[in-house]
Amino acid sequence: MADVERQHPFLKLALLIGILVGAALVVRATPLGEAFTREGVIDALQTVRSSMWAPAIFVLLYAAATAVALPGSLLTIAGGAVFGFWLGAVLNTVGANIGANAAFGLARSLGRDGIQRIVGARLQGLDKATVQHGFMGLLVLRLIPLVPFNALNFGSGLTALRWRHYALATVIGILPGTLVYTFFADALVQGSTSANAEARTRLWVAGALFLALALIPVVARRLGFKPKTQSTEVS
């Protein structure tokens, strides 16, 4: 019985790894992977676009893909291209947040104990830094476009970061990027179907927004936004 208890965290960690590796293999090694290309997602959404269930199907697809660490950026672009900016932004935001919180939950419930057994006391330093920086630390990372979205989702779940700090920092931190990517996709569609001045202006605005997005962390630091110490409670 004691041996089973000792191995339990490693079995859960193996299950988490199996889920992530399995999802990646399905996408890369089976015909289903074609549906997860930008063209495949757009074609599928265009097919069901007239259905009243199209927005719900898209959100479920986005959330499921994000929960198992599949790339969400192509889904964000597809959402803007198919649904337009306003509806696309709402659907992308909802899908990304559901998926990000599901990924956090998977990592916390299946992976943290096993990682703690493997890393031992060395995880305490990371936990301490995570708790000290808390909400603001994750928020700044979310605002940096080059920081991998899925890595933050699962990495946060493996640390002592409190869920409510994670959820709040995520919903705020991914909003600027989601809006910019959705606007960019919608602008590309408008630009490809129309060569008028308004379409060209939208493309220029999209480019300017990308530049502004990259400068957000720099501006935040200049304005004095720094991580604050949080309590050490883990949830």
XYZ file of N, CA, C and O in Angstrom, residues 2-133:
528
model
N 1.943 1.207 0.809
C 2.843 2.360 0.885
C 3.506 2.613 -0.462
O 3.697 3.758 -0.869
N 3.851 1.506 -1.170
C 4.478 1.654 -2.485
C 3.516 2.312 -3.470
O 3.921 3.150 -4.286
N 2.243 1.932 -3.386
C 1.241 2.540 -4.265
C 1.120 4.030 -3.994
O 1.039 4.855 -4.914
N 1.119 4.396 -2.713
C 1.013 5.810 -2.349
C 2.209 6.591 -2.852
O 2.080 7.726 -3.311
N 3.393 5.993 -2.778
C 4.601 6.687 -3.238
C 4.593 6.853 -4.754
O 5.090 7.842 -5.276
N 4.041 5.885 -5.455
C 4.049 5.937 -6.908
C 2.887 6.738 -7.481
O 2.921 7.128 -8.648
N 1.875 7.014 -6.656
C 0.676 7.693 -7.135
C 0.987 9.023 -7.831
O 0.461 9.270 -8.930
N 1.814 9.916 -7.260
C 2.121 11.171 -7.952
C 2.790 10.959 -9.308
O 2.524 11.702 -10.263
N 3.632 9.935 -9.418
C 4.309 9.677 -10.688
C 3.333 9.122 -11.723
O 3.471 9.386 -12.919
N 2.357 8.337 -11.272
C 1.342 7.831 -12.186
C 0.502 8.976 -12.737
O 0.159 8.996 -13.927
N 0.170 9.925 -11.877
C -0.594 11.089 -12.334
C 0.225 11.924 -13.304
O -0.297 12.411 -14.320
N 1.508 12.110 -13.005
C 2.380 12.867 -13.900
C 2.506 12.154 -15.244
O 2.480 12.809 -16.306
N 2.619 10.838 -15.211
C 2.690 10.069 -16.461
C 1.403 10.217 -17.268
O 1.438 10.302 -18.504
N 0.270 10.272 -16.574
C -1.006 10.469 -17.266
C -1.047 11.830 -17.941
O -1.494 11.956 -19.091
N -0.563 12.866 -17.248
C -0.529 14.205 -17.829
C 0.358 14.227 -19.072
O -0.038 14.761 -20.117
N 1.537 13.647 -18.959
C 2.444 13.597 -20.111
C 1.810 12.816 -21.251
O 1.904 13.201 -22.428
N 1.129 11.714 -20.913
C 0.475 10.910 -21.932
C -0.610 11.682 -22.668
O -0.757 11.556 -23.895
N -1.374 12.498 -21.931
C -2.427 13.313 -22.550
C -1.831 14.307 -23.540
O -2.299 14.446 -24.676
N -0.768 15.001 -23.110
C -0.157 16.024 -23.959
C 0.535 15.402 -25.178
O 0.397 15.900 -26.303
N 1.282 14.324 -24.947
C 1.967 13.659 -26.058
C 0.946 13.046 -27.009
O 1.089 13.134 -28.235
N -0.110 12.453 -26.446
C -1.141 11.858 -27.283
C -1.819 12.881 -28.173
O -2.051 12.633 -29.364
N -2.138 14.058 -27.603
C -2.767 15.110 -28.396
C -1.849 15.580 -29.515
O -2.286 15.786 -30.656
N -0.563 15.733 -29.200
C 0.397 16.172 -30.215
C 0.535 15.135 -31.328
O 0.604 15.473 -32.519
N 0.546 13.853 -30.959
C 0.676 12.801 -31.969
C -0.559 12.720 -32.851
O -0.448 12.486 -34.065
N -1.720 12.898 -32.254
C -2.952 12.867 -33.043
C -2.932 13.954 -34.110
O -3.317 13.746 -35.267
N -2.465 15.141 -33.717
C -2.434 16.262 -34.649
C -1.360 16.084 -35.714
O -1.562 16.412 -36.884
N -0.224 15.530 -35.324
C 0.895 15.439 -36.259
C 0.871 14.176 -37.126
O 1.383 14.187 -38.249
N 0.306 13.103 -36.614
C 0.457 11.823 -37.296
C -0.832 11.231 -37.840
O -0.824 10.116 -38.344
N -1.937 11.949 -37.740
C -3.205 11.433 -38.258
C -3.857 12.479 -39.163
O -3.517 13.665 -39.102
N -4.799 12.062 -39.986
C -5.508 13.018 -40.848
C -6.222 14.117 -40.074
O -6.490 15.182 -40.632
N -6.513 13.864 -38.801
C -7.180 14.878 -37.995
C -6.332 16.137 -37.881
O -6.853 17.239 -37.671
N -5.007 15.972 -38.034
C -4.120 17.120 -37.934
C -4.400 18.187 -38.972
O -4.141 19.372 -38.734
N -4.943 17.780 -40.114
C -5.259 18.757 -41.155
C -6.327 19.739 -40.699
O -6.372 20.880 -41.161
N -7.169 19.289 -39.787
C -8.219 20.170 -39.277
C -7.661 21.231 -38.340
O -8.341 22.223 -38.058
N -6.417 21.039 -37.853
C -5.829 21.992 -36.929
C -4.836 22.923 -37.600
O -4.073 23.604 -36.934
N -4.831 22.942 -38.924
C -4.087 23.974 -39.640
C -4.988 25.197 -39.765
O -6.204 25.114 -39.578
N -4.386 26.342 -40.067
C -5.185 27.563 -40.209
C -6.242 27.394 -41.289
O -7.413 27.758 -41.095
N -5.836 26.820 -42.412
C -6.783 26.628 -43.511
C -7.878 25.639 -43.123
O -9.056 25.833 -43.455
N -7.475 24.563 -42.422
C -8.454 23.559 -42.028
C -9.496 24.109 -41.070
O -10.691 23.837 -41.204
N -9.032 24.907 -40.094
C -9.965 25.493 -39.126
C -10.910 26.466 -39.821
O -12.126 26.454 -39.580
N -10.358 27.317 -40.694
C -11.199 28.301 -41.390
C -12.219 27.600 -42.281
O -13.398 27.969 -42.301
N -11.772 26.567 -43.001
C -12.696 25.837 -43.877
C -13.818 25.194 -43.072
O -14.991 25.236 -43.464
N -13.460 24.599 -41.933
C -14.467 23.942 -41.103
C -15.456 24.952 -40.546
O -16.675 24.713 -40.517
N -14.937 26.098 -40.113
C -15.821 27.117 -39.550
C -16.706 27.732 -40.622
O -17.870 28.063 -40.367
N -16.155 27.896 -41.816
C -16.961 28.426 -42.914
C -18.109 27.471 -43.238
O -19.220 27.897 -43.589
N -17.857 26.182 -43.107
C -18.879 25.179 -43.396
C -20.054 25.273 -42.434
O -21.219 25.132 -42.825
N -19.735 25.504 -41.143
C -20.804 25.523 -40.126
C -21.196 26.943 -39.737
O -21.980 27.134 -38.813
N -20.661 27.936 -40.453
C -20.870 29.328 -40.049
C -22.343 29.706 -40.007
O -22.770 30.489 -39.150
N -23.134 29.158 -40.920
C -24.545 29.508 -40.964
C -25.343 28.875 -39.831
O -26.483 29.267 -39.572
N -24.753 27.907 -39.157
C -25.450 27.242 -38.065
C -25.435 28.112 -36.813
O -24.453 28.814 -36.523
N -26.510 28.053 -36.057
C -26.569 28.802 -34.800
C -25.586 28.255 -33.770
O -25.267 28.930 -32.785
N -25.095 27.029 -34.015
C -24.160 26.405 -33.079
C -22.703 26.706 -33.419
O -21.807 26.277 -32.680
N -22.445 27.413 -34.496
C -21.067 27.674 -34.912
C -20.229 28.356 -33.823
O -19.101 27.927 -33.550
N -20.733 29.421 -33.167
C -19.929 30.043 -32.099
C -19.613 29.084 -30.958
O -18.480 29.049 -30.459
N -20.600 28.278 -30.539
C -20.371 27.331 -29.444
C -19.368 26.258 -29.851
O -18.490 25.870 -29.061
N -19.475 25.769 -31.094
C -18.531 24.766 -31.587
C -17.116 25.324 -31.586
O -16.150 24.654 -31.185
N -16.989 26.577 -32.015
C -15.661 27.196 -32.058
C -15.075 27.340 -30.656
O -13.898 27.037 -30.430
N -15.874 27.799 -29.702
C -15.387 27.967 -28.330
C -14.951 26.627 -27.746
O -13.896 26.523 -27.102
N -15.747 25.584 -27.958
C -15.387 24.258 -27.456
C -14.098 23.758 -28.102
O -13.235 23.184 -27.420
N -13.951 23.977 -29.402
C -12.733 23.572 -30.097
C -11.525 24.325 -29.556
O -10.466 23.725 -29.302
N -11.677 25.630 -29.371
C -10.578 26.455 -28.858
C -10.195 26.012 -27.452
O -9.014 25.813 -27.135
N -11.187 25.833 -26.592
C -10.918 25.444 -25.212
C -10.250 24.074 -25.132
O -9.280 23.875 -24.387
N -10.753 23.114 -25.922
C -10.187 21.769 -25.901
C -8.748 21.766 -26.400
O -7.878 21.106 -25.822
N -8.483 22.506 -27.473
C -7.125 22.563 -28.020
C -6.163 23.184 -27.016
O -5.054 22.684 -26.795
N -6.580 24.270 -26.387
C -5.717 24.940 -25.415
C -5.485 24.074 -24.187
O -4.395 24.063 -23.618
N -6.498 23.328 -23.769
C -6.386 22.482 -22.584
C -5.325 21.408 -22.729
O -4.737 20.967 -21.740
N -5.060 20.981 -23.964
C -4.048 19.944 -24.193
C -2.823 20.504 -24.907
O -2.070 19.785 -25.561
N -2.632 21.823 -24.795
C -1.401 22.497 -25.247
C -1.227 22.536 -26.757
O -0.116 22.668 -27.252
N -2.331 22.446 -27.513
C -2.225 22.648 -28.951
C -2.202 24.143 -29.250
O -2.760 24.936 -28.483
N -1.563 24.567 -30.340
C -1.420 26.000 -30.621
C -2.767 26.709 -30.730
O -3.646 26.279 -31.480
N -2.911 27.792 -29.980
C -4.154 28.543 -30.009
C -4.121 29.745 -30.935
O -5.180 30.288 -31.267
N -2.929 30.152 -31.365
C -2.828 31.357 -32.183
C -3.564 31.204 -33.512
O -4.224 32.135 -33.980
N -3.480 29.996 -34.107
C -4.170 29.807 -35.382
C -5.683 29.843 -35.197
O -6.423 30.279 -36.076
N -6.151 29.408 -34.022
C -7.578 29.479 -33.733
C -8.010 30.923 -33.529
O -9.108 31.316 -33.927
N -7.153 31.718 -32.896
C -7.460 33.133 -32.718
C -7.600 33.821 -34.070
O -8.546 34.584 -34.297
N -6.673 33.545 -34.968
C -6.718 34.133 -36.306
C -7.950 33.636 -37.065
O -8.641 34.411 -37.732
N -8.238 32.334 -36.930
C -9.415 31.780 -37.604
C -10.696 32.414 -37.070
O -11.621 32.707 -37.841
N -10.747 32.640 -35.762
C -11.932 33.267 -35.184
C -12.176 34.652 -35.740
O -13.317 35.016 -36.056
N -11.096 35.441 -35.883
C -11.246 36.774 -36.446
C -11.591 36.746 -37.917
O -12.386 37.556 -38.400
N -11.011 35.778 -38.642
C -11.250 35.695 -40.084
C -12.675 35.270 -40.400
O -13.280 35.761 -41.353
N -13.227 34.366 -39.605
C -14.549 33.813 -39.898
C -15.677 34.634 -39.268
O -16.691 34.906 -39.919
N -15.498 35.059 -38.022
C -16.583 35.722 -37.295
C -16.471 37.244 -37.282
O -17.365 37.925 -36.779
N -15.369 37.779 -37.822
C -15.187 39.224 -37.771
C -14.608 39.657 -36.444
O -14.400 38.844 -35.539
N -14.357 40.949 -36.325
C -13.642 41.424 -35.132
C -14.457 41.293 -33.854
O -13.996 40.704 -32.870
N -15.653 41.827 -33.817
C -16.386 41.916 -32.556
C -16.768 40.543 -32.015
O -16.420 40.197 -30.880
N -17.476 39.750 -32.810
C -17.851 38.419 -32.346
C -16.622 37.531 -32.202
O -16.523 36.754 -31.242
N -15.689 37.668 -33.124
C -14.465 36.874 -33.040
C -13.689 37.153 -31.770
O -13.159 36.225 -31.138
N -13.621 38.423 -31.369
C -12.896 38.770 -30.149
C -13.543 38.147 -28.917
O -12.858 37.640 -28.016
N -14.863 38.180 -28.875
C -15.580 37.586 -27.736
C -15.344 36.074 -27.682
O -15.014 35.511 -26.623
N -15.505 35.408 -28.830
C -15.346 33.950 -28.869
C -13.910 33.538 -28.578
O -13.667 32.563 -27.848
N -12.949 34.268 -29.128
C -11.545 33.960 -28.854
C -11.217 34.128 -27.377
O -10.507 33.298 -26.789
N -11.719 35.191 -26.773
C -11.441 35.453 -25.360
C -12.043 34.371 -24.475
O -11.384 33.861 -23.560
N -13.285 34.018 -24.741
C -13.949 32.988 -23.933
C -13.251 31.638 -24.092
O -12.934 30.954 -23.105
N -12.995 31.238 -25.333
C -12.346 29.958 -25.577
C -10.954 29.870 -24.968
O -10.585 28.857 -24.361
N -10.174 30.944 -25.109
C -8.806 30.954 -24.575
C -8.802 30.866 -23.058
O -7.984 30.147 -22.468
N -9.708 31.572 -22.411
C -9.743 31.546 -20.945
C -10.219 30.209 -20.401
O -9.680 29.705 -19.408
N -11.227 29.631 -21.031
C -11.676 28.304 -20.590
C -10.549 27.290 -20.744
O -10.252 26.499 -19.842
N -9.899 27.300 -21.909
C -8.818 26.366 -22.151
C -7.630 26.581 -21.231
O -7.026 25.617 -20.737
N -7.277 27.845 -20.981
C -6.138 28.148 -20.108
C -6.386 27.667 -18.687
O -5.495 27.116 -18.029
N -7.601 27.850 -18.196
C -7.921 27.395 -16.844
C -8.005 25.873 -16.771
O -7.644 25.280 -15.749
N -8.462 25.239 -17.851
C -8.466 23.780 -17.887
C -7.040 23.233 -17.869
O -6.748 22.247 -17.183
N -6.141 23.878 -18.616
C -4.739 23.456 -18.629
C -4.108 23.621 -17.251
O -3.366 22.749 -16.777
N -4.401 24.741 -16.599
C -3.904 24.972 -15.239
C -4.401 23.872 -14.308
O -3.643 23.330 -13.494
N -5.689 23.537 -14.409
C -6.255 22.497 -13.559
C -5.628 21.141 -13.803
O -5.361 20.385 -12.855
N -5.373 20.801 -15.077
C -4.715 19.536 -15.387
C -3.317 19.478 -14.782
O -2.923 18.475 -14.176
N -2.558 20.549 -14.961
C -1.190 20.576 -14.436
C -1.180 20.507 -12.918
O -0.363 19.798 -12.321
N -2.087 21.242 -12.273
C -2.130 21.271 -10.811
C -2.557 19.915 -10.251
O -1.970 19.417 -9.274
N -3.580 19.295 -10.849
C -4.112 18.054 -10.290
C -3.287 16.824 -10.659
O -3.194 15.876 -9.864
N -2.687 16.833 -11.845
C -1.960 15.644 -12.294
C -0.444 15.778 -12.224
O 0.252 14.761 -12.099
N 0.068 16.996 -12.327
C 1.508 17.140 -12.470
C 2.278 17.650 -11.284
O 3.449 17.307 -11.106
N 1.653 18.477 -10.444
C 2.421 19.157 -9.405
C 3.051 18.194 -8.402
O 4.232 18.331 -8.051
N 2.297 17.227 -7.917
C 2.831 16.310 -6.912
C 4.028 15.533 -7.451
O 5.037 15.350 -6.754
N 3.917 15.067 -8.702
C 5.022 14.324 -9.283
C 6.255 15.181 -9.472
O 7.381 14.747 -9.183
N 6.064 16.405 -9.955
C 7.199 17.321 -10.122
C 7.836 17.634 -8.776
O 9.069 17.705 -8.655
N 7.002 17.788 -7.753
C 7.524 18.073 -6.414
C 8.368 16.915 -5.898
O 9.405 17.126 -5.265
N 7.938 15.688 -6.185
C 8.718 14.516 -5.769
C 10.040 14.458 -6.521
O 11.065 14.082 -5.954
N 10.038 14.812 -7.788
C 11.251 14.734 -8.606
C 12.227 15.844 -8.262
O 13.425 15.611 -8.057
N 11.726 17.064 -8.182
C 12.602 18.226 -7.981
C 12.959 18.415 -6.513
O 14.046 18.890 -6.177
N 12.036 18.068 -5.630
C 12.291 18.188 -4.206
C 12.347 19.634 -3.733
O 11.551 20.471 -4.154
N 13.335 19.918 -2.889
C 13.434 21.231 -2.264
C 13.689 22.340 -3.271
O 13.405 23.514 -2.999
N 14.202 21.988 -4.433
C 14.487 23.022 -5.428
C 13.215 23.705 -5.925
O 13.248 24.841 -6.386
N 12.071 23.005 -5.806
C 10.816 23.617 -6.222
C 10.376 24.708 -5.257
O 9.624 25.615 -5.632
N 10.871 24.657 -4.017
C 10.469 25.650 -3.024
C 10.887 27.053 -3.438
O 10.173 28.024 -3.204
N 12.087 27.166 -4.018
C 12.535 28.476 -4.471
C 11.639 29.039 -5.557
O 11.290 30.221 -5.539
N 11.241 28.180 -6.507
C 10.333 28.613 -7.565
C 8.973 28.966 -6.980
O 8.364 29.969 -7.378
N 8.500 28.145 -6.036
C 7.216 28.436 -5.394
C 7.251 29.780 -4.681
O 6.311 30.576 -4.768
N 8.352 30.046 -3.984
C 8.473 31.303 -3.256
C 8.458 32.486 -4.209
O 7.761 33.491 -3.973
N 9.206 32.377 -5.312
C 9.232 33.462 -6.293
C 7.859 33.644 -6.926
O 7.400 34.774 -7.142
N 7.188 32.529 -7.204
C 5.864 32.596 -7.818
C 4.872 33.277 -6.896
O 4.072 34.116 -7.318
N 4.904 32.909 -5.627
C 3.977 33.496 -4.662
C 4.278 34.974 -4.452
O 3.382 35.806 -4.348
N 5.555 35.332 -4.406
C 5.930 36.728 -4.196
C 5.480 37.606 -5.359
O 4.977 38.701 -5.170
N 5.653 37.119 -6.575
C 5.276 37.915 -7.740
C 3.788 37.797 -8.040
O 3.188 38.726 -8.556
